[in-house]
CSV table of C-alpha atoms in Angstrom, one decimal:
chain,number,residue,atom,x,y,z
A,61,MET,CA,-16.9,-14.3,25.8
A,62,GLN,CA,-13.7,-14.8,23.9
A,63,SER,CA,-15.0,-17.7,21.7
A,64,LEU,CA,-18.3,-15.7,21.1
A,65,VAL,CA,-16.4,-12.7,20.0
A,66,ALA,CA,-14.1,-14.9,17.7
A,67,LYS,CA,-17.2,-16.5,16.1
A,68,TYR,CA,-19.4,-13.4,16.0
A,69,PRO,CA,-17.0,-10.5,15.5
A,70,GLU,CA,-20.0,-8.2,14.4
A,71,LEU,CA,-20.6,-7.9,18.1
A,72,ILE,CA,-17.7,-5.5,18.3
A,73,SER,CA,-17.3,-4.2,14.8
A,74,ASP,CA,-19.3,-1.0,14.9
A,75,GLY,CA,-18.4,1.1,11.8
A,76,ASP,CA,-15.7,-1.4,10.7
A,77,GLY,CA,-17.9,-3.6,8.5
A,78,GLU,CA,-17.1,-7.3,8.6
A,79,LEU,CA,-14.0,-8.5,10.5
A,80,LEU,CA,-11.7,-11.4,9.5
A,81,LEU,CA,-10.3,-13.3,12.4
A,82,ILE,CA,-6.5,-13.6,12.0
A,83,LYS,CA,-5.8,-15.5,15.3
A,84,ARG,CA,-6.8,-15.9,18.9
A,85,GLU,CA,-3.8,-15.3,21.3
A,86,GLN,CA,-1.7,-13.7,18.7
A,87,THR,CA,2.0,-13.5,19.8
A,88,ILE,CA,3.6,-10.1,20.1
A,89,LEU,CA,7.4,-9.7,20.1
A,90,ASP,CA,9.4,-7.3,22.4
A,91,SER,CA,12.4,-6.9,20.1
A,92,GLU,CA,13.5,-7.6,16.5
A,93,GLN,CA,15.2,-10.9,17.6
A,94,GLY,CA,13.2,-11.5,20.7
A,95,ALA,CA,10.6,-14.3,21.4
A,96,GLY,CA,6.9,-13.7,21.9
A,97,ARG,CA,6.5,-11.9,25.2
A,98,TRP,CA,2.8,-11.2,25.0
A,99,SER,CA,-0.3,-12.3,23.3
A,100,VAL,CA,-3.4,-10.2,22.5
A,101,ASP,CA,-6.8,-12.0,22.9
A,102,HIS,CA,-7.8,-11.6,19.3
A,103,LEU,CA,-6.4,-10.0,16.0
A,104,PHE,CA,-8.8,-9.2,13.2
A,105,VAL,CA,-8.5,-7.2,10.1
A,106,THR,CA,-11.1,-5.0,8.3
A,107,ARG,CA,-11.9,-5.1,4.6
A,108,THR,CA,-9.9,-1.9,4.4
A,109,ALA,CA,-6.7,-3.7,5.7
A,110,VAL,CA,-6.8,-2.2,9.1
A,111,PRO,CA,-5.5,-4.5,11.9
A,112,VAL,CA,-7.9,-4.7,15.0
A,113,LEU,CA,-6.5,-5.7,18.4
A,114,VAL,CA,-9.0,-6.9,20.9
A,115,GLU,CA,-8.5,-7.5,24.6
A,116,LEU,CA,-11.3,-8.8,26.8
A,117,LYS,CA,-11.6,-8.5,30.5
A,118,ARG,CA,-14.4,-9.1,33.1
A,119,ALA,CA,-15.7,-6.2,35.0
A,120,VAL,CA,-14.8,-7.9,38.2
A,121,ASP,CA,-11.1,-8.0,37.1
A,122,PRO,CA,-9.5,-5.1,39.1
A,123,ARG,CA,-7.0,-4.6,36.2
A,124,LEU,CA,-9.8,-3.5,33.9
A,125,ARG,CA,-9.3,0.3,34.1
A,126,ARG,CA,-5.6,0.8,34.7
A,127,GLU,CA,-3.7,-2.2,33.7
A,128,VAL,CA,-5.6,-3.2,30.6
A,129,ILE,CA,-5.1,0.3,29.2
A,130,GLY,CA,-1.3,0.1,29.7
A,131,GLN,CA,-1.3,-3.5,28.5
A,132,MET,CA,-3.1,-2.7,25.2
A,133,LEU,CA,-0.9,0.2,24.5
A,134,GLU,CA,2.2,-1.9,25.3
A,135,TYR,CA,0.8,-4.5,22.8
A,136,ALA,CA,0.2,-1.9,20.1
A,137,ALA,CA,3.6,0.0,20.5
A,138,ASN,CA,5.6,-3.3,20.3
A,139,ALA,CA,3.5,-4.9,17.6
A,140,THR,CA,3.9,-1.9,15.3
A,141,ALA,CA,7.6,-1.6,16.1
A,142,TYR,CA,8.6,-5.3,15.6
A,143,TRP,CA,5.9,-6.8,13.5
A,144,GLN,CA,7.4,-9.0,10.6
A,145,PRO,CA,5.9,-8.5,7.1
A,146,GLY,CA,3.9,-11.6,6.2
A,147,LYS,CA,3.3,-12.7,9.7
A,148,ILE,CA,-0.4,-11.7,9.7
A,149,ALA,CA,-1.0,-13.6,6.5
A,150,ASP,CA,0.7,-16.7,7.8
A,151,SER,CA,-1.3,-16.5,11.1
A,152,PHE,CA,-4.6,-16.3,9.1
A,153,ALA,CA,-3.6,-19.2,6.9
A,154,MET,CA,-2.8,-21.3,9.9
A,155,THR,CA,-6.1,-20.4,11.8
A,156,ALA,CA,-8.3,-21.1,8.7
A,157,SER,CA,-6.6,-24.4,8.1
A,158,GLN,CA,-7.0,-25.4,11.9
A,159,GLU,CA,-10.7,-24.7,11.5
A,160,GLY,CA,-10.9,-26.9,8.4
A,161,ALA,CA,-11.4,-24.0,6.0
A,162,ASP,CA,-9.6,-23.2,2.7
A,163,PRO,CA,-7.5,-20.0,3.6
A,164,ASP,CA,-7.5,-18.7,-0.1
A,165,LYS,CA,-11.4,-19.2,-0.5
A,166,THR,CA,-12.1,-17.7,2.9
A,167,LEU,CA,-9.9,-14.6,2.1
A,168,ALA,CA,-11.5,-14.2,-1.3
A,169,ASP,CA,-15.0,-14.4,0.1
A,170,PHE,CA,-13.9,-11.6,2.5
A,171,ILE,CA,-12.0,-9.2,0.3
A,172,GLY,CA,-14.0,-9.7,-2.9
A,173,GLU,CA,-12.1,-8.5,-6.1
A,174,GLN,CA,-9.2,-7.1,-4.1
A,175,ASP,CA,-5.7,-8.6,-5.0
A,176,PRO,CA,-4.8,-10.7,-2.0
A,177,ALA,CA,-1.1,-9.7,-2.3
A,178,SER,CA,-2.0,-6.0,-2.2
A,179,PHE,CA,-4.3,-6.6,0.6
A,180,TRP,CA,-1.7,-8.3,3.0
A,181,SER,CA,0.9,-5.8,2.0
A,182,GLN,CA,-1.5,-2.9,3.1
A,183,VAL,CA,-2.2,-4.8,6.3
A,184,ASP,CA,1.5,-4.9,7.0
A,185,ALA,CA,1.9,-1.2,6.0
A,186,ASN,CA,-0.9,-0.1,8.2
A,187,PHE,CA,0.6,-1.9,11.2
A,188,ARG,CA,3.9,-0.4,10.6
A,189,ALA,CA,2.4,3.1,10.4
A,190,GLY,CA,0.4,2.6,13.6
A,191,GLN,CA,-2.9,2.8,11.8
A,192,VAL,CA,-4.7,0.1,13.9
A,193,LYS,CA,-7.7,-0.2,15.9
A,194,LEU,CA,-7.6,-1.0,19.7
A,195,VAL,CA,-10.7,-2.5,21.2
A,196,PHE,CA,-11.4,-3.1,24.9
A,197,VAL,CA,-14.3,-5.5,25.5
A,198,ALA,CA,-16.0,-6.1,29.0
A,199,ASP,CA,-19.2,-7.2,30.3
A,200,GLU,CA,-19.4,-3.7,32.0
A,201,VAL,CA,-17.5,-0.6,31.2
A,202,SER,CA,-17.1,2.0,33.9
A,203,ARG,CA,-17.5,5.7,33.4
A,204,GLU,CA,-13.7,6.1,34.3
A,205,LEU,CA,-12.7,3.5,31.5
A,206,ALA,CA,-15.0,5.2,29.1
A,207,ARG,CA,-13.4,8.7,29.7
A,208,ILE,CA,-9.9,7.2,29.2
A,209,VAL,CA,-10.9,5.5,25.9
A,210,GLU,CA,-12.6,8.7,24.6
A,211,PHE,CA,-9.6,10.8,25.5
A,212,LEU,CA,-7.1,8.2,23.8
A,213,ASN,CA,-9.3,8.1,20.7
A,214,ASP,CA,-9.1,11.9,20.4
A,215,GLN,CA,-5.5,12.0,20.9
A,216,MET,CA,-4.0,9.0,19.0
A,217,ARG,CA,-3.6,8.0,15.3
A,218,ALA,CA,-5.0,4.7,16.2
A,219,ASP,CA,-8.8,4.2,16.6
A,220,VAL,CA,-9.5,3.4,20.3
A,221,ARG,CA,-12.8,2.2,21.7
A,222,ALA,CA,-14.5,0.1,24.4
A,223,VAL,CA,-17.3,-2.3,23.8
A,224,GLU,CA,-19.6,-3.1,26.7
A,225,LEU,CA,-21.0,-6.6,26.0
A,226,ARG,CA,-23.8,-7.1,28.4
A,227,TRP,CA,-25.3,-10.6,28.9
A,228,TYR,CA,-29.1,-11.4,29.4
A,229,THR,CA,-30.4,-14.9,30.1
A,230,SER,CA,-34.0,-15.8,29.6
A,231,ALA,CA,-36.0,-18.2,31.9
A,232,LEU,CA,-35.5,-20.7,29.2
A,233,GLY,CA,-31.7,-20.3,29.3
A,234,HIS,CA,-31.3,-18.4,26.1
A,235,ILE,CA,-28.5,-15.9,26.1
A,236,THR,CA,-28.7,-12.4,24.5
A,237,LEU,CA,-25.7,-10.2,24.1
A,238,SER,CA,-26.2,-6.4,23.9
A,239,PRO,CA,-23.1,-4.5,22.7
A,240,ARG,CA,-22.7,-0.7,23.4
A,241,ILE,CA,-19.8,1.1,21.7
A,242,ILE,CA,-17.8,3.7,23.5
A,243,GLY,CA,-15.2,6.0,22.3
A,244,GLU,CA,-15.6,6.4,18.5
A,245,THR,CA,-17.3,9.7,18.3
A,246,GLU,CA,-18.4,10.7,14.7
A,247,ARG,CA,-16.2,13.7,14.8
A,248,THR,CA,-13.1,11.8,15.5
A,249,ALA,CA,-14.0,8.9,13.3
A,250,SER,CA,-14.6,11.2,10.3
A,251,ALA,CA,-11.3,13.0,10.8
A,252,LYS,CA,-9.4,9.8,11.0
A,253,ARG,CA,-11.0,8.3,7.9
A,254,LEU,CA,-10.1,11.5,5.9
A,255,SER,CA,-6.5,11.4,7.1
A,256,GLN,CA,-6.0,7.7,6.5
A,257,SER,CA,-7.7,7.5,2.9
A,258,PRO,CA,-5.6,9.2,0.3
A,259,GLY,CA,-7.6,10.3,-2.7
A,260,PRO,CA,-7.0,9.2,-6.3
A,261,ILE,CA,-3.6,9.9,-7.8
A,262,ALA,CA,-2.4,9.9,-11.4
A,263,THR,CA,0.4,7.4,-12.4
A,264,THR,CA,3.0,10.1,-13.1
A,265,GLU,CA,2.3,11.7,-9.7
A,266,TRP,CA,2.7,8.3,-7.9
A,267,LEU,CA,6.1,7.7,-9.7
A,268,GLU,CA,7.3,11.3,-8.8
A,269,THR,CA,6.3,10.7,-5.2
A,270,HIS,CA,7.5,7.1,-4.6
A,271,ILE,CA,10.0,6.1,-7.3
A,272,ARG,CA,11.9,9.2,-8.2
A,273,PRO,CA,13.4,9.7,-4.8
A,274,LEU,CA,15.0,6.3,-5.2
A,275,GLY,CA,17.3,7.5,-7.9
A,276,PRO,CA,17.4,8.1,-11.7
A,277,ASP,CA,17.9,4.3,-12.5
A,278,PHE,CA,14.6,3.5,-10.6
A,279,GLU,CA,12.8,6.2,-12.3
A,280,ARG,CA,13.9,5.1,-15.9
A,281,GLY,CA,13.2,1.5,-15.0
A,282,ALA,CA,9.6,2.4,-13.8
A,283,PHE,CA,8.9,4.2,-17.0
A,284,GLN,CA,10.2,1.1,-19.0
A,285,PHE,CA,7.6,-0.9,-16.8
A,286,LEU,CA,4.9,1.4,-18.0
A,287,LYS,CA,6.0,1.1,-21.6
A,288,ALA,CA,5.9,-2.7,-21.3
A,289,ILE,CA,2.3,-2.5,-19.8
A,290,ASP,CA,1.2,-0.5,-22.8
A,291,LYS,CA,2.7,-3.1,-25.2
A,292,TRP,CA,0.9,-5.9,-23.3
A,293,ARG,CA,-2.5,-4.0,-23.9
A,294,ALA,CA,-3.0,-4.2,-20.2
A,295,ARG,CA,-3.4,-1.1,-17.9
A,296,ALA,CA,-1.7,0.2,-14.8
A,297,GLU,CA,-3.6,1.5,-11.7
A,298,ILE,CA,-2.6,2.7,-8.4
A,299,SER,CA,-3.9,1.0,-5.2
A,300,ASN,CA,-6.4,2.9,-3.0
A,301,THR,CA,-3.8,3.4,-0.4
A,302,HIS,CA,-0.9,4.3,-2.9
A,303,ALA,CA,1.1,1.3,-1.7
A,304,SER,CA,1.7,-0.1,-5.3
A,305,LEU,CA,1.1,0.4,-9.0
A,306,TYR,CA,-0.4,-2.7,-10.3
A,307,VAL,CA,-1.0,-4.4,-13.7
A,308,ILE,CA,-4.5,-5.4,-14.6
A,309,ALA,CA,-5.2,-7.8,-17.5
A,310,THR,CA,-8.2,-9.9,-18.2
A,311,ASP,CA,-8.8,-13.5,-18.9
A,312,SER,CA,-10.9,-15.0,-21.7
A,313,ASN,CA,-14.0,-14.4,-19.5
A,314,GLU,CA,-13.1,-10.8,-19.0
A,315,ARG,CA,-12.3,-11.2,-15.4
A,316,PRO,CA,-9.5,-9.2,-14.0
A,317,ILE,CA,-6.1,-10.7,-13.3
A,318,TYR,CA,-3.2,-9.0,-11.4
A,319,PRO,CA,0.2,-10.6,-12.5
A,320,LEU,CA,2.7,-7.9,-11.4
A,321,HIS,CA,3.1,-5.0,-8.9
A,322,LEU,CA,5.6,-2.2,-8.5
A,323,TRP,CA,5.8,-1.5,-4.9
A,324,ALA,CA,6.4,2.0,-3.4
A,325,THR,CA,8.5,1.0,-0.5
A,326,LYS,CA,11.5,-0.4,-2.2
A,327,GLY,CA,10.9,0.1,-5.8
A,328,GLU,CA,10.4,-3.6,-6.3
A,329,VAL,CA,8.5,-5.3,-9.1
A,330,SER,CA,6.8,-8.5,-7.9
A,331,PHE,CA,5.6,-11.5,-9.9
A,332,SER,CA,2.5,-12.2,-8.1
A,333,LEU,CA,2.5,-16.1,-8.0
A,334,LYS,CA,0.7,-15.7,-4.6
A,335,TRP,CA,-2.3,-14.6,-6.6
A,336,LEU,CA,-1.8,-16.5,-9.8
A,337,PHE,CA,-1.2,-20.1,-8.4
A,338,ASN,CA,-4.9,-20.4,-7.5
A,339,LYS,CA,-5.8,-19.8,-11.2
A,340,PRO,CA,-6.4,-23.0,-13.3
A,341,ALA,CA,-3.8,-21.9,-16.0
A,342,PHE,CA,-1.1,-21.7,-13.3
A,343,ALA,CA,-2.2,-24.6,-11.0
A,344,ASP,CA,0.7,-26.7,-12.4
A,345,GLU,CA,3.8,-26.0,-10.5
A,346,GLY,CA,5.9,-26.9,-13.5
A,347,ILE,CA,4.3,-23.9,-15.3
A,348,ARG,CA,5.1,-21.5,-12.6
A,349,ARG,CA,8.6,-22.8,-12.4
A,350,GLU,CA,9.1,-22.4,-16.1
A,351,LEU,CA,8.0,-18.7,-15.8
A,352,TYR,CA,10.0,-18.2,-12.7
A,353,ASP,CA,13.2,-19.5,-14.3
A,354,GLN,CA,12.6,-17.4,-17.4
A,355,LEU,CA,12.4,-14.3,-15.4
A,356,VAL,CA,15.5,-15.2,-13.5
A,357,GLU,CA,17.4,-15.6,-16.8
A,358,ILE,CA,16.3,-12.0,-17.5
A,359,VAL,CA,16.8,-10.0,-14.3
A,360,GLY,CA,18.9,-12.4,-12.2
A,361,PRO,CA,18.1,-13.9,-8.7
A,362,LEU,CA,14.7,-13.0,-7.3
A,363,SER,CA,13.8,-12.2,-3.7
A,364,THR,CA,12.4,-15.7,-3.0
A,365,GLY,CA,12.2,-19.0,-4.6
A,366,ASN,CA,8.6,-19.6,-3.3
A,367,LEU,CA,6.5,-20.5,-6.4
A,368,ALA,CA,3.3,-19.4,-4.4
A,369,GLY,CA,4.9,-16.2,-3.1
A,370,LEU,CA,5.9,-12.8,-4.3
A,371,PRO,CA,9.3,-13.2,-6.0
A,372,SER,CA,10.6,-9.7,-6.8
A,373,PHE,CA,13.5,-7.7,-8.3
A,374,LEU,CA,14.4,-4.0,-8.3
A,375,VAL,CA,12.8,-2.0,-11.1
A,376,LYS,CA,15.9,-0.1,-11.8
A,377,GLN,CA,17.1,-3.3,-13.6
A,378,LEU,CA,14.7,-2.3,-16.3
A,379,ALA,CA,16.6,0.8,-17.0
A,380,SER,CA,18.8,-1.4,-19.3
A,381,GLU,CA,17.2,-1.3,-22.8
A,382,ASP,CA,18.2,-4.8,-23.7
A,383,LEU,CA,17.0,-6.3,-20.4
A,384,SER,CA,13.7,-4.3,-20.7
A,385,GLU,CA,13.0,-5.6,-24.1
A,386,LYS,CA,13.5,-9.2,-22.9
A,387,PHE,CA,11.3,-8.5,-19.8
A,388,THR,CA,8.5,-7.1,-22.1
A,389,ASP,CA,8.6,-10.3,-24.3
A,390,TRP,CA,8.4,-12.4,-21.2
A,391,GLY,CA,5.5,-10.4,-19.9
A,392,ALA,CA,3.6,-10.6,-23.2
A,393,ARG,CA,3.8,-14.5,-23.1
A,394,LEU,CA,2.7,-14.4,-19.5
A,395,ILE,CA,-0.4,-12.2,-20.3
A,396,GLU,CA,-1.2,-14.4,-23.2
A,397,ARG,CA,-1.2,-17.5,-21.0
A,398,MET,CA,-3.5,-15.7,-18.5
A,399,LYS,CA,-5.9,-14.8,-21.3
A,400,ASN,CA,-6.3,-18.2,-22.8
A,401,GLY,CA,-4.7,-20.8,-20.6
A,402,ALA,CA,-2.8,-22.3,-23.5
A,403,SER,CA,0.7,-23.8,-23.0
A,404,MET,CA,3.6,-21.3,-23.2
A,405,GLY,CA,6.7,-21.8,-25.3
A,406,ALA,CA,10.1,-21.0,-24.1
């Protein structure tokens, strides 16, 4: 049953749409410095960046009703408390590689035009906020378990449901699986969708909400960042979940490119090499190194030296007029390279 759910997650997806398998037997920590104490049977994510924890049990297992509920709640409580940013993305990449697939292509096929860096950041944010889905799968779900699941789904921020996965075998040995979803009533599902999906927000409102509380230097730096975007003839947009303000430029074929993000959590500007390094104009590590080194000369040390990662700096550094001008010039050259793929001068 575990292998079938991993291969055909649509059996348990209900209203989630497609699910992307992150890992089977995903380890969960019990403290910030602790080792893996538990493992959940499956970890998936939805296209809307919501983590889905799945635990499977046979109906004959006496733990199905009491222990499995406590077990899953323990998993969720500790996973949301001690999850390390980037761990889910790393687990996915490892799983895809082990299956002989290209992680970047598999992810792109799943999320479409979404920015991968923004997607994984939102997955981590949802995990930390407890916005997850908990799914119990069994070949038979008792009325007692169904009542517990429906009660939890009504009371918790997380979506909780059970899936009864019945097996039918024909005389010829063909197996048919018939799923029945329990727990996700339309009333509860609609209320949670509304509470978890913030509506559109203006750029100025986003800055007032997320950047102004960080201090005046952050606010001045953020406005300098917006001025630079205007000079680049790019545009700034807010992610659907309000986690970031991101820059959109286009290449010579009018396809969108996402070079930089301003994140709500720490007021950091990230250089999205994690997204850019898959593009032909940035495939050469030497080109990425040159751009990285130029940015370091302007703003100082970045958060990481990973040339396929998300090196970042605090936006408050752009409050300096001189530094902001240099950053704007650097960004203009970056945008130009993205548009035509030509070599960039120093």
